[in-house]
Short mmCIF file of N, CA and C in Angstrom, two decimals:
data_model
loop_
_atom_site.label_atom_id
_atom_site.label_comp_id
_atom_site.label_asym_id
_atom_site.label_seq_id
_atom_site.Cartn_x
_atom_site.Cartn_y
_atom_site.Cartn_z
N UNK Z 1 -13.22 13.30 1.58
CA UNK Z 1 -11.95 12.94 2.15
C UNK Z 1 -11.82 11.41 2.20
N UNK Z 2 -10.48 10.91 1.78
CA UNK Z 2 -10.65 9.25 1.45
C UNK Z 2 -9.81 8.85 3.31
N UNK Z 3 -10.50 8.11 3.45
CA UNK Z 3 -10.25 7.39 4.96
C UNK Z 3 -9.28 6.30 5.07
N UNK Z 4 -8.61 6.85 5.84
CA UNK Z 4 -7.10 6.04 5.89
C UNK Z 4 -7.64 5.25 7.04
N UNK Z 5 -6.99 3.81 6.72
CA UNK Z 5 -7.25 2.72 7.38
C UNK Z 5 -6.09 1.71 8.13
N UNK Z 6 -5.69 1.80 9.36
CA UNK Z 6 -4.99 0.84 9.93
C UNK Z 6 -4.76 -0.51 9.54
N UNK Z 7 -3.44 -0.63 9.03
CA UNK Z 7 -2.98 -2.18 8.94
C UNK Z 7 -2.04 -2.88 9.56
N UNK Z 8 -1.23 -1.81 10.02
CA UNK Z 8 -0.31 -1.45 10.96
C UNK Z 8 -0.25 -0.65 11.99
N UNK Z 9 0.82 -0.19 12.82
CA UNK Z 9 1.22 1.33 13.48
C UNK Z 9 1.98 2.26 12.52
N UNK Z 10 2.62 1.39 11.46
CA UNK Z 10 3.11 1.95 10.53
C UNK Z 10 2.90 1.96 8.52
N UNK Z 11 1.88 1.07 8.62
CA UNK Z 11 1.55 0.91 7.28
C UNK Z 11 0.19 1.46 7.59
N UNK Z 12 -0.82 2.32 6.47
CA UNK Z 12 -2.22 2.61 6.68
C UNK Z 12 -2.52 2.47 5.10
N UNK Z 13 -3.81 1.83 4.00
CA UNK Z 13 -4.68 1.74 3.45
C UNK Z 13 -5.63 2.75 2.98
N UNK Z 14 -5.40 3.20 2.03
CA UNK Z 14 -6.77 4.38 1.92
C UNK Z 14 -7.20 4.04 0.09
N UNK Z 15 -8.28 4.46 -0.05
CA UNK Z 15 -9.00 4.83 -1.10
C UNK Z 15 -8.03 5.80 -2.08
N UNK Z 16 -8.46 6.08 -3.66
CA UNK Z 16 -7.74 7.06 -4.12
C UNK Z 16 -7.68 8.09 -3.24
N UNK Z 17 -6.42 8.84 -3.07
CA UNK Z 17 -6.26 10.06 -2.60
C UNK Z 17 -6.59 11.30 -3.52
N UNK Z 18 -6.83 12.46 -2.82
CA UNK Z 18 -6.78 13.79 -4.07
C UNK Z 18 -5.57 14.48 -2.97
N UNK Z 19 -5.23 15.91 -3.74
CA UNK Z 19 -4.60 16.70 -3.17
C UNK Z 19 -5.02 17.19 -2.02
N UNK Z 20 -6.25 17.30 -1.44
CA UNK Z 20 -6.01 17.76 0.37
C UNK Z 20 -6.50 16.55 0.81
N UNK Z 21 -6.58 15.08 0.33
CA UNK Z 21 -6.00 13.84 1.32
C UNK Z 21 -4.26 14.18 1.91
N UNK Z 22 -3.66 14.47 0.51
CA UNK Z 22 -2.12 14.48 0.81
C UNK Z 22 -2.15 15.74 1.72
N UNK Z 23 -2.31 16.31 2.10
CA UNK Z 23 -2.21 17.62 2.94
C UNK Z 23 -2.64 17.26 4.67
N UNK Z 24 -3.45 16.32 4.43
CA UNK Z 24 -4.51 15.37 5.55
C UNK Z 24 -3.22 14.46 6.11
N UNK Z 25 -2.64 13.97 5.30
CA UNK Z 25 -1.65 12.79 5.43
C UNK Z 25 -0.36 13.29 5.50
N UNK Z 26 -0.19 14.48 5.52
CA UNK Z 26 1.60 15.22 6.01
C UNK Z 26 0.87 15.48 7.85
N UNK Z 27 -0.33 16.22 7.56
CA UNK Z 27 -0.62 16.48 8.97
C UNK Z 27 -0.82 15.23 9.78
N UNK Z 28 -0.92 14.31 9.45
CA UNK Z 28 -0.68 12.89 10.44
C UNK Z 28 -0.01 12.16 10.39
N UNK Z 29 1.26 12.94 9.48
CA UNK Z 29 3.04 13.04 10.30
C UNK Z 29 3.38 11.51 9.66
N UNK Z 30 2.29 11.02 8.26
CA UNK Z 30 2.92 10.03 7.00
C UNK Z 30 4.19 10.78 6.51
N UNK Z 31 4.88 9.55 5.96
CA UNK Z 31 6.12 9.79 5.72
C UNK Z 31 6.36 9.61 3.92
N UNK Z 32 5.74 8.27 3.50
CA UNK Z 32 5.76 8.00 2.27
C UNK Z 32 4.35 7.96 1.90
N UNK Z 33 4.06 8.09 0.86
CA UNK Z 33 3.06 7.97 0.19
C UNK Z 33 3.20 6.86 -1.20
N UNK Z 34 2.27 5.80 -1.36
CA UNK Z 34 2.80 4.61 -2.11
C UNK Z 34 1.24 4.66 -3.02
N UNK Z 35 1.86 4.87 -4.31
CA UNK Z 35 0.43 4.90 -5.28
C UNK Z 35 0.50 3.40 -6.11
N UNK Z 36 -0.47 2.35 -5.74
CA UNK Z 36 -0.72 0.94 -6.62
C UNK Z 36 -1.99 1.39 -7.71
N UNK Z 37 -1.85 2.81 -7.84
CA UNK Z 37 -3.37 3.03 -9.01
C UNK Z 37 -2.58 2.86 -10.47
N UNK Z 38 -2.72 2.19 -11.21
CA UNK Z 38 -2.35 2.98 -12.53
C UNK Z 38 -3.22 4.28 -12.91
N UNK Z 39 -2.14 5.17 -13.51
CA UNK Z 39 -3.30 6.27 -14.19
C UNK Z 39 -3.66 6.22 -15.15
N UNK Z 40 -4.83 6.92 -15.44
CA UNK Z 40 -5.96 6.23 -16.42
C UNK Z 40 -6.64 5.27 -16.06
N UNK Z 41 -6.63 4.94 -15.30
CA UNK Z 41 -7.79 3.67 -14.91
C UNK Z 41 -9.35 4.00 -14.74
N UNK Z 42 -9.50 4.79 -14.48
CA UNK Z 42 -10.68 5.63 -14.54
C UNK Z 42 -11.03 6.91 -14.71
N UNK Z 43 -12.17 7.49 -15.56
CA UNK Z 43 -12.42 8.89 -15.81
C UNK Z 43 -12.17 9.65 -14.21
N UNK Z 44 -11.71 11.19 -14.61
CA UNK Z 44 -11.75 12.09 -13.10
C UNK Z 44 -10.54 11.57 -11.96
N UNK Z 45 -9.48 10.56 -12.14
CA UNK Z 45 -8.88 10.09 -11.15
C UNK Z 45 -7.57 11.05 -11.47
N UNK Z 46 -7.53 11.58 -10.69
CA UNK Z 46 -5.96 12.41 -10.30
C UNK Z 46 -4.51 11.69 -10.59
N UNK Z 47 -4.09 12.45 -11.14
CA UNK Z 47 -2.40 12.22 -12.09
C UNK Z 47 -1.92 11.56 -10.88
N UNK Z 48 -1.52 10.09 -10.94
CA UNK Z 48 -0.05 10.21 -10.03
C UNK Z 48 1.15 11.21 -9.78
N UNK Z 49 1.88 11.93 -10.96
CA UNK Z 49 2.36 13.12 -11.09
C UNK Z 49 1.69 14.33 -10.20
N UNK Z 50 0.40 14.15 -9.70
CA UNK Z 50 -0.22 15.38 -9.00
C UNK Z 50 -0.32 14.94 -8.13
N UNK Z 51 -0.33 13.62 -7.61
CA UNK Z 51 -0.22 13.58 -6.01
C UNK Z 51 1.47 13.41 -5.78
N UNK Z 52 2.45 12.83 -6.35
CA UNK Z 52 3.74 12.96 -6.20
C UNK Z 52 4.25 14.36 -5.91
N UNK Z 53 3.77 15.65 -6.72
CA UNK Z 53 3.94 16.66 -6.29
C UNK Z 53 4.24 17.55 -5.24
N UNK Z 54 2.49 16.46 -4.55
CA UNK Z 54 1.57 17.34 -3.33
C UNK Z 54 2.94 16.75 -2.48
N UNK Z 55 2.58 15.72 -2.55
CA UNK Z 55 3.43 14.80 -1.07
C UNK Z 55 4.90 15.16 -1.01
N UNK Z 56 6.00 15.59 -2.02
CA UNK Z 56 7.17 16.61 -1.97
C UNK Z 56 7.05 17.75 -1.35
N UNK Z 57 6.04 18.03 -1.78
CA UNK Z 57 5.59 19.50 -1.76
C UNK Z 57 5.12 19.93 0.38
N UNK Z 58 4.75 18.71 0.42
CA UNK Z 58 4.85 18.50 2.30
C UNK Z 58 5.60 17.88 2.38
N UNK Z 59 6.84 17.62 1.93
CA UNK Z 59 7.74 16.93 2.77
C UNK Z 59 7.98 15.55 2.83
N UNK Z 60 7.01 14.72 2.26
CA UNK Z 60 6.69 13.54 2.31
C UNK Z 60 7.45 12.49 0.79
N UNK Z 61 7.89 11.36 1.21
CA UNK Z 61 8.11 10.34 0.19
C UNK Z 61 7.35 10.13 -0.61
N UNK Z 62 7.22 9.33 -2.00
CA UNK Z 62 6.40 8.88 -2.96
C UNK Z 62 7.19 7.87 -3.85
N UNK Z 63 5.96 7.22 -4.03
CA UNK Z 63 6.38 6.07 -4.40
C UNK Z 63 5.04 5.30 -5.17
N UNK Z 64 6.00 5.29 -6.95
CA UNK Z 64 4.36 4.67 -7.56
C UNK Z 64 5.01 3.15 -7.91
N UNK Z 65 3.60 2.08 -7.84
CA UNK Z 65 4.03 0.48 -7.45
C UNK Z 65 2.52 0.14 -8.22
N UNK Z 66 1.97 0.78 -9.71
CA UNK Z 66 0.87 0.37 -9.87
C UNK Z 66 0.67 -1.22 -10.37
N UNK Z 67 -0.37 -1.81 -9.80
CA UNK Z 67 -0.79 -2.74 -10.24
C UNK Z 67 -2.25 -2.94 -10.80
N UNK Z 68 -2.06 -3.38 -12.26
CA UNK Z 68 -3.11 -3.05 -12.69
C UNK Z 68 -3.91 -4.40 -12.73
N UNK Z 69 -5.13 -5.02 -13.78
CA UNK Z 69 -5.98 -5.67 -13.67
C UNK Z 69 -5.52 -7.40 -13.82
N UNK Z 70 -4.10 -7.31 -14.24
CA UNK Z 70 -3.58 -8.40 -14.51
C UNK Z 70 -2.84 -9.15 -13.20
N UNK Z 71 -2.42 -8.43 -12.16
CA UNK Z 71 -2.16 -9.30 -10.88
C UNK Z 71 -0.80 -8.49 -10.46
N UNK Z 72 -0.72 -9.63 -9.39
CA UNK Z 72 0.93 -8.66 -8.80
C UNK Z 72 2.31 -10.09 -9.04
N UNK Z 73 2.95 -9.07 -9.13
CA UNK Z 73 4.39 -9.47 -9.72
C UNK Z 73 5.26 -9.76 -8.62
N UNK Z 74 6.23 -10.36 -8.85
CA UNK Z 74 7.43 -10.37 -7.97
C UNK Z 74 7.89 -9.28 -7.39
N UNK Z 75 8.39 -8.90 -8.59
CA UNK Z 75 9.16 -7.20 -8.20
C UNK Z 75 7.95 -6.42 -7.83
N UNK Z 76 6.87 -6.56 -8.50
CA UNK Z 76 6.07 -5.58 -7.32
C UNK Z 76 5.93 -5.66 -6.04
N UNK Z 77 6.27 -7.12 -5.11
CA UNK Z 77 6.15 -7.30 -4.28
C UNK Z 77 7.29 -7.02 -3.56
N UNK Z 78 8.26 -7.49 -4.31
CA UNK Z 78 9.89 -6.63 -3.66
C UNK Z 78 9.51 -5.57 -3.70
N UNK Z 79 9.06 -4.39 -4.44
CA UNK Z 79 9.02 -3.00 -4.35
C UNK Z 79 8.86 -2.59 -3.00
N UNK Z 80 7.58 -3.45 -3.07
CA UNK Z 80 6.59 -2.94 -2.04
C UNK Z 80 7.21 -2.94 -0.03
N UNK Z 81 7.98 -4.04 -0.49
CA UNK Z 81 8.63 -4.31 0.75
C UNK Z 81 10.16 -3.43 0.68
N UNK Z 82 11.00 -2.85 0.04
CA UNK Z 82 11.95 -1.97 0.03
C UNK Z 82 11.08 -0.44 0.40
N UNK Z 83 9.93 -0.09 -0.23
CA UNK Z 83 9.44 1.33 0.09
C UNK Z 83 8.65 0.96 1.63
N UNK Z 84 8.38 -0.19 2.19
CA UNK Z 84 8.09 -0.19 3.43
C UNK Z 84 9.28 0.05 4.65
N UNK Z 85 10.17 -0.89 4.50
CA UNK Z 85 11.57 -0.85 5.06
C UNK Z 85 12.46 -0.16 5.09
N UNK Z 86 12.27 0.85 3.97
CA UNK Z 86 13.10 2.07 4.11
C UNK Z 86 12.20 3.54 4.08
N UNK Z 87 11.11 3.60 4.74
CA UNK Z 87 10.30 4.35 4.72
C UNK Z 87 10.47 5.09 6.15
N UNK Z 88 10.47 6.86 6.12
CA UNK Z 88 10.76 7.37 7.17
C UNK Z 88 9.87 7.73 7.53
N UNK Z 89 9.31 6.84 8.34
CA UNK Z 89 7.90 7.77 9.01
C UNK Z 89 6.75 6.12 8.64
N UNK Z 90 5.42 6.89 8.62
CA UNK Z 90 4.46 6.35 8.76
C UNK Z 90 3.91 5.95 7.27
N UNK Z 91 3.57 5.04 6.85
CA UNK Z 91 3.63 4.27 5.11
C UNK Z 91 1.71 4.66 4.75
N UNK Z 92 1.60 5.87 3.53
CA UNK Z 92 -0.06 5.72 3.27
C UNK Z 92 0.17 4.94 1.46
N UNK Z 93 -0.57 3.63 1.90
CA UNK Z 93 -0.66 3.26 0.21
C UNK Z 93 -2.25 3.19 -0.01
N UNK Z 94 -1.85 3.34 -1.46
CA UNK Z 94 -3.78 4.24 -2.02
C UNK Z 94 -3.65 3.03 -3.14
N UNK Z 95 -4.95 2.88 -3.58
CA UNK Z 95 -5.53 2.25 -5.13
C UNK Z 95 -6.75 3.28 -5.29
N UNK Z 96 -7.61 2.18 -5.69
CA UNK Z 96 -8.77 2.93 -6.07
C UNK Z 96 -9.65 2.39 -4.86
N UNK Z 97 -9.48 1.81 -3.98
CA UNK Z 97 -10.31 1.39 -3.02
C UNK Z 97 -9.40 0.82 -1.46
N UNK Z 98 -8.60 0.69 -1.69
CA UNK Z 98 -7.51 0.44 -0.77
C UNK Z 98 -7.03 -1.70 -0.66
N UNK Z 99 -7.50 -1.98 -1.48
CA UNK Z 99 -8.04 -3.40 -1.38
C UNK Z 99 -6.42 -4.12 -1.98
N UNK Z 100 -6.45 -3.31 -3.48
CA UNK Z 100 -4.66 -3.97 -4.03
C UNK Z 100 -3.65 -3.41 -3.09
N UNK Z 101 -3.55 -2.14 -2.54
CA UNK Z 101 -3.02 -2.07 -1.97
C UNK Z 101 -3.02 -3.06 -0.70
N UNK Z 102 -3.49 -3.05 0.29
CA UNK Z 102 -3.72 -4.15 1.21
C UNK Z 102 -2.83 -5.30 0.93
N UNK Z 103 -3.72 -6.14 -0.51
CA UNK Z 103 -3.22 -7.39 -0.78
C UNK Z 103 -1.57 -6.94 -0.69
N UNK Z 104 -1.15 -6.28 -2.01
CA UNK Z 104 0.29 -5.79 -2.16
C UNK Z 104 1.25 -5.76 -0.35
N UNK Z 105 1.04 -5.14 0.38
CA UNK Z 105 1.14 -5.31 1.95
C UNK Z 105 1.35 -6.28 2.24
N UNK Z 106 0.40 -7.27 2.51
CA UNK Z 106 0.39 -8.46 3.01
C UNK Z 106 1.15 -9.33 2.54
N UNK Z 107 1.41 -9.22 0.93
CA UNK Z 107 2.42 -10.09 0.42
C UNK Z 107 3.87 -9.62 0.25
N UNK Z 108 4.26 -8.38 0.56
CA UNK Z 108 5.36 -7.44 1.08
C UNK Z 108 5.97 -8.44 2.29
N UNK Z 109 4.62 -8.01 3.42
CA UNK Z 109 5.05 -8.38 4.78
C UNK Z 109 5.42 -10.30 4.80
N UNK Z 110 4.66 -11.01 4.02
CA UNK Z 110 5.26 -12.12 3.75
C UNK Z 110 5.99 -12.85 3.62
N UNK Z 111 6.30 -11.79 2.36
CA UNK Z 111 7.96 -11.65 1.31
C UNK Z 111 9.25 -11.84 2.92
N UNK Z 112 8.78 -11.12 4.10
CA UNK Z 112 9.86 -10.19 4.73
C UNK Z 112 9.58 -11.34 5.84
N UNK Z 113 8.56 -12.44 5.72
CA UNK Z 113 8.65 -13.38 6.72
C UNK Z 113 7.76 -13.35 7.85
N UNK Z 114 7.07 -12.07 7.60
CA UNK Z 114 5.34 -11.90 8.52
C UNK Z 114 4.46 -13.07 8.25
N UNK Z 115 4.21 -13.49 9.54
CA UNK Z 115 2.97 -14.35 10.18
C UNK Z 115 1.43 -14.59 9.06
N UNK Z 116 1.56 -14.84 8.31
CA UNK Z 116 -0.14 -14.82 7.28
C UNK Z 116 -1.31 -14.91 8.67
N UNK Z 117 -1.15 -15.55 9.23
CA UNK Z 117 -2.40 -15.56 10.45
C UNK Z 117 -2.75 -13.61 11.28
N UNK Z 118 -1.33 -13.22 11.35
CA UNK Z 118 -1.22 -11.87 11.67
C UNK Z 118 -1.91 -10.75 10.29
N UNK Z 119 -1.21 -11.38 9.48
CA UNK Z 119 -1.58 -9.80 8.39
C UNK Z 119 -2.69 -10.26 7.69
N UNK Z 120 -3.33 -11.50 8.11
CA UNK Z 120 -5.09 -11.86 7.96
C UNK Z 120 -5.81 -11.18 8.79
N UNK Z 121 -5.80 -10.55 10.33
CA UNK Z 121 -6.07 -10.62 11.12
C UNK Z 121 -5.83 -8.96 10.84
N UNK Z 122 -4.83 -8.51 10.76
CA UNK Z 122 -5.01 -6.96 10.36
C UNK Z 122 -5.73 -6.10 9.37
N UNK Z 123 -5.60 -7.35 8.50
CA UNK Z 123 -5.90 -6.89 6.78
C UNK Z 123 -7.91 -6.51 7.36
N UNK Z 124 -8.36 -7.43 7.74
CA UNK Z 124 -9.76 -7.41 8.46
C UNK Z 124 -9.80 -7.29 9.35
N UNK Z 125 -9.38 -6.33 10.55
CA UNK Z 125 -9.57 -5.32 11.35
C UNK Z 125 -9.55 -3.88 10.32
N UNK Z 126 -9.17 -3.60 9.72
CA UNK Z 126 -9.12 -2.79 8.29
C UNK Z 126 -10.40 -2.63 7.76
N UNK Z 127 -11.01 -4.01 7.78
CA UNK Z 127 -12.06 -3.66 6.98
C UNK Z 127 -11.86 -4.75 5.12
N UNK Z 128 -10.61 -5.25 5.25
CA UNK Z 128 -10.06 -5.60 3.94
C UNK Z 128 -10.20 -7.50 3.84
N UNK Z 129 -10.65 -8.05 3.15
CA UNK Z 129 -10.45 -9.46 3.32
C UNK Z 129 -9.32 -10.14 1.90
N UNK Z 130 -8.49 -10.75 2.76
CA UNK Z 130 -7.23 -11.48 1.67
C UNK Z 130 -7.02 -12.66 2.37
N UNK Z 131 -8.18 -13.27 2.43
CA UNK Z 131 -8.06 -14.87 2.36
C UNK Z 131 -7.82 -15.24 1.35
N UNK Z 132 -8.42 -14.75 -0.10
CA UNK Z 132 -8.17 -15.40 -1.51
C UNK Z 132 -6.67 -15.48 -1.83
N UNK Z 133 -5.78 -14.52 -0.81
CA UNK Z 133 -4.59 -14.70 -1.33
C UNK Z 133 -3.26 -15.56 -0.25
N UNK Z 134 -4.55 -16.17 0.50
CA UNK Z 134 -3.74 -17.06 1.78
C UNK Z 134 -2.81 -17.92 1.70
N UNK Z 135 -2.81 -18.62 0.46
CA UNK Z 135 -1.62 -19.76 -0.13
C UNK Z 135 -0.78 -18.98 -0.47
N UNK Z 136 -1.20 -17.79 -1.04
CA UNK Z 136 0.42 -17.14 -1.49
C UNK Z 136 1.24 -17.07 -0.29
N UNK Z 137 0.23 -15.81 0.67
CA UNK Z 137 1.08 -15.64 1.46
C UNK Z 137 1.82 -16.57 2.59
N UNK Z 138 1.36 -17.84 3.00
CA UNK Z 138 1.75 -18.93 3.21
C UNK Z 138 3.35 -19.14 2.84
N UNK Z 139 3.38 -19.43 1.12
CA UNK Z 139 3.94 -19.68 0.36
C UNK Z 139 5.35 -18.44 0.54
N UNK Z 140 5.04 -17.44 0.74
CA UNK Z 140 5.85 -16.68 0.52
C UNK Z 140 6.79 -16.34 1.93
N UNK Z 141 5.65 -16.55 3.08
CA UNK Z 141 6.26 -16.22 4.56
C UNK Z 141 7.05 -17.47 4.46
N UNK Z 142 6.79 -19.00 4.29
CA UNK Z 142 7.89 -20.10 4.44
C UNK Z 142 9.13 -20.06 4.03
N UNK Z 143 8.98 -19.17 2.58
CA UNK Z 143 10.31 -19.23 1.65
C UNK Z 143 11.06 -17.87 2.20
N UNK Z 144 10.62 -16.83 2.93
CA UNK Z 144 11.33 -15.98 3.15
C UNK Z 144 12.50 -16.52 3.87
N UNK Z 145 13.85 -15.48 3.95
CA UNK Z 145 15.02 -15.59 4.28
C UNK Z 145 14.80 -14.59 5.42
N UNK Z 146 14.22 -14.00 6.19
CA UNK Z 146 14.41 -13.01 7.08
C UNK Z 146 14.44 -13.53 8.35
#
């Protein structure tokens, strides 16, 4: 079972999911489900298409935002902050370790004008460290319009 991790009250971090994570994650009343894996990234890793399924299939949102080995984008970062903000319920985003996801988060919450000292401070209560990406988010909380 992949262990969902607090970054929020409303955003949580987990490892790849399989199909009874998503079953795990309707029963603790998540709302969206946000996949940053590309598929194919590794042998044995479950279809995005098969967890999009599951998470309809309970009721739940989905939402794929992969970022792969080359970095994160603008619009990935807008994505990331529209499927947070309009998300009903409680937000689970997965990678392969929960780590891009995280980063992706933090530079969401940025984007939207969140504190970098705060979503440093969450990101590692998590368990997650994104100091390497501290100038961005700097960079990105100053320029926000929110």
């Amino acid at each position: 079972m992949a262990e969902f991790k607090r970054l929020t009250d409303t955003v949580w971090a987990s490892p790849q999911l399989s199909v009874d994570d998503v079953s795990e994650a309707a029963a603790q009343g998540f709302g969206l489900i946000v996949n940053n894996r590309p598929d194919g990234e590794s042998e044995g890793q479950p279809d995005g298409q098969a967890i999009e399924e599951a998470a309809r299939d309970r009721g739940m949102d989905y939402a794929a935002i992969p970022v792969d080995h080359s970095g994160f984008s603008q619009p990935q970062v807008e994505a990331m902050a529209q499927a947070i903000e309009k998300a009903n319920g409680k937000v689970l985003a997965y990678c392969r370790s929960g780590t891009r996801s995280t980063f992706l988060w933090a530079l969401a919450e940025a984007h939207r004008g969140k504190d970098p000292d705060a979503l440093t401070r969450a990101a590692a209560a998590a368990g997650y460290d994104i100091s390497g990406i501290r100038p961005t988010l700097e960079m990105l909380s100053a320029n926000s319009h929110d």
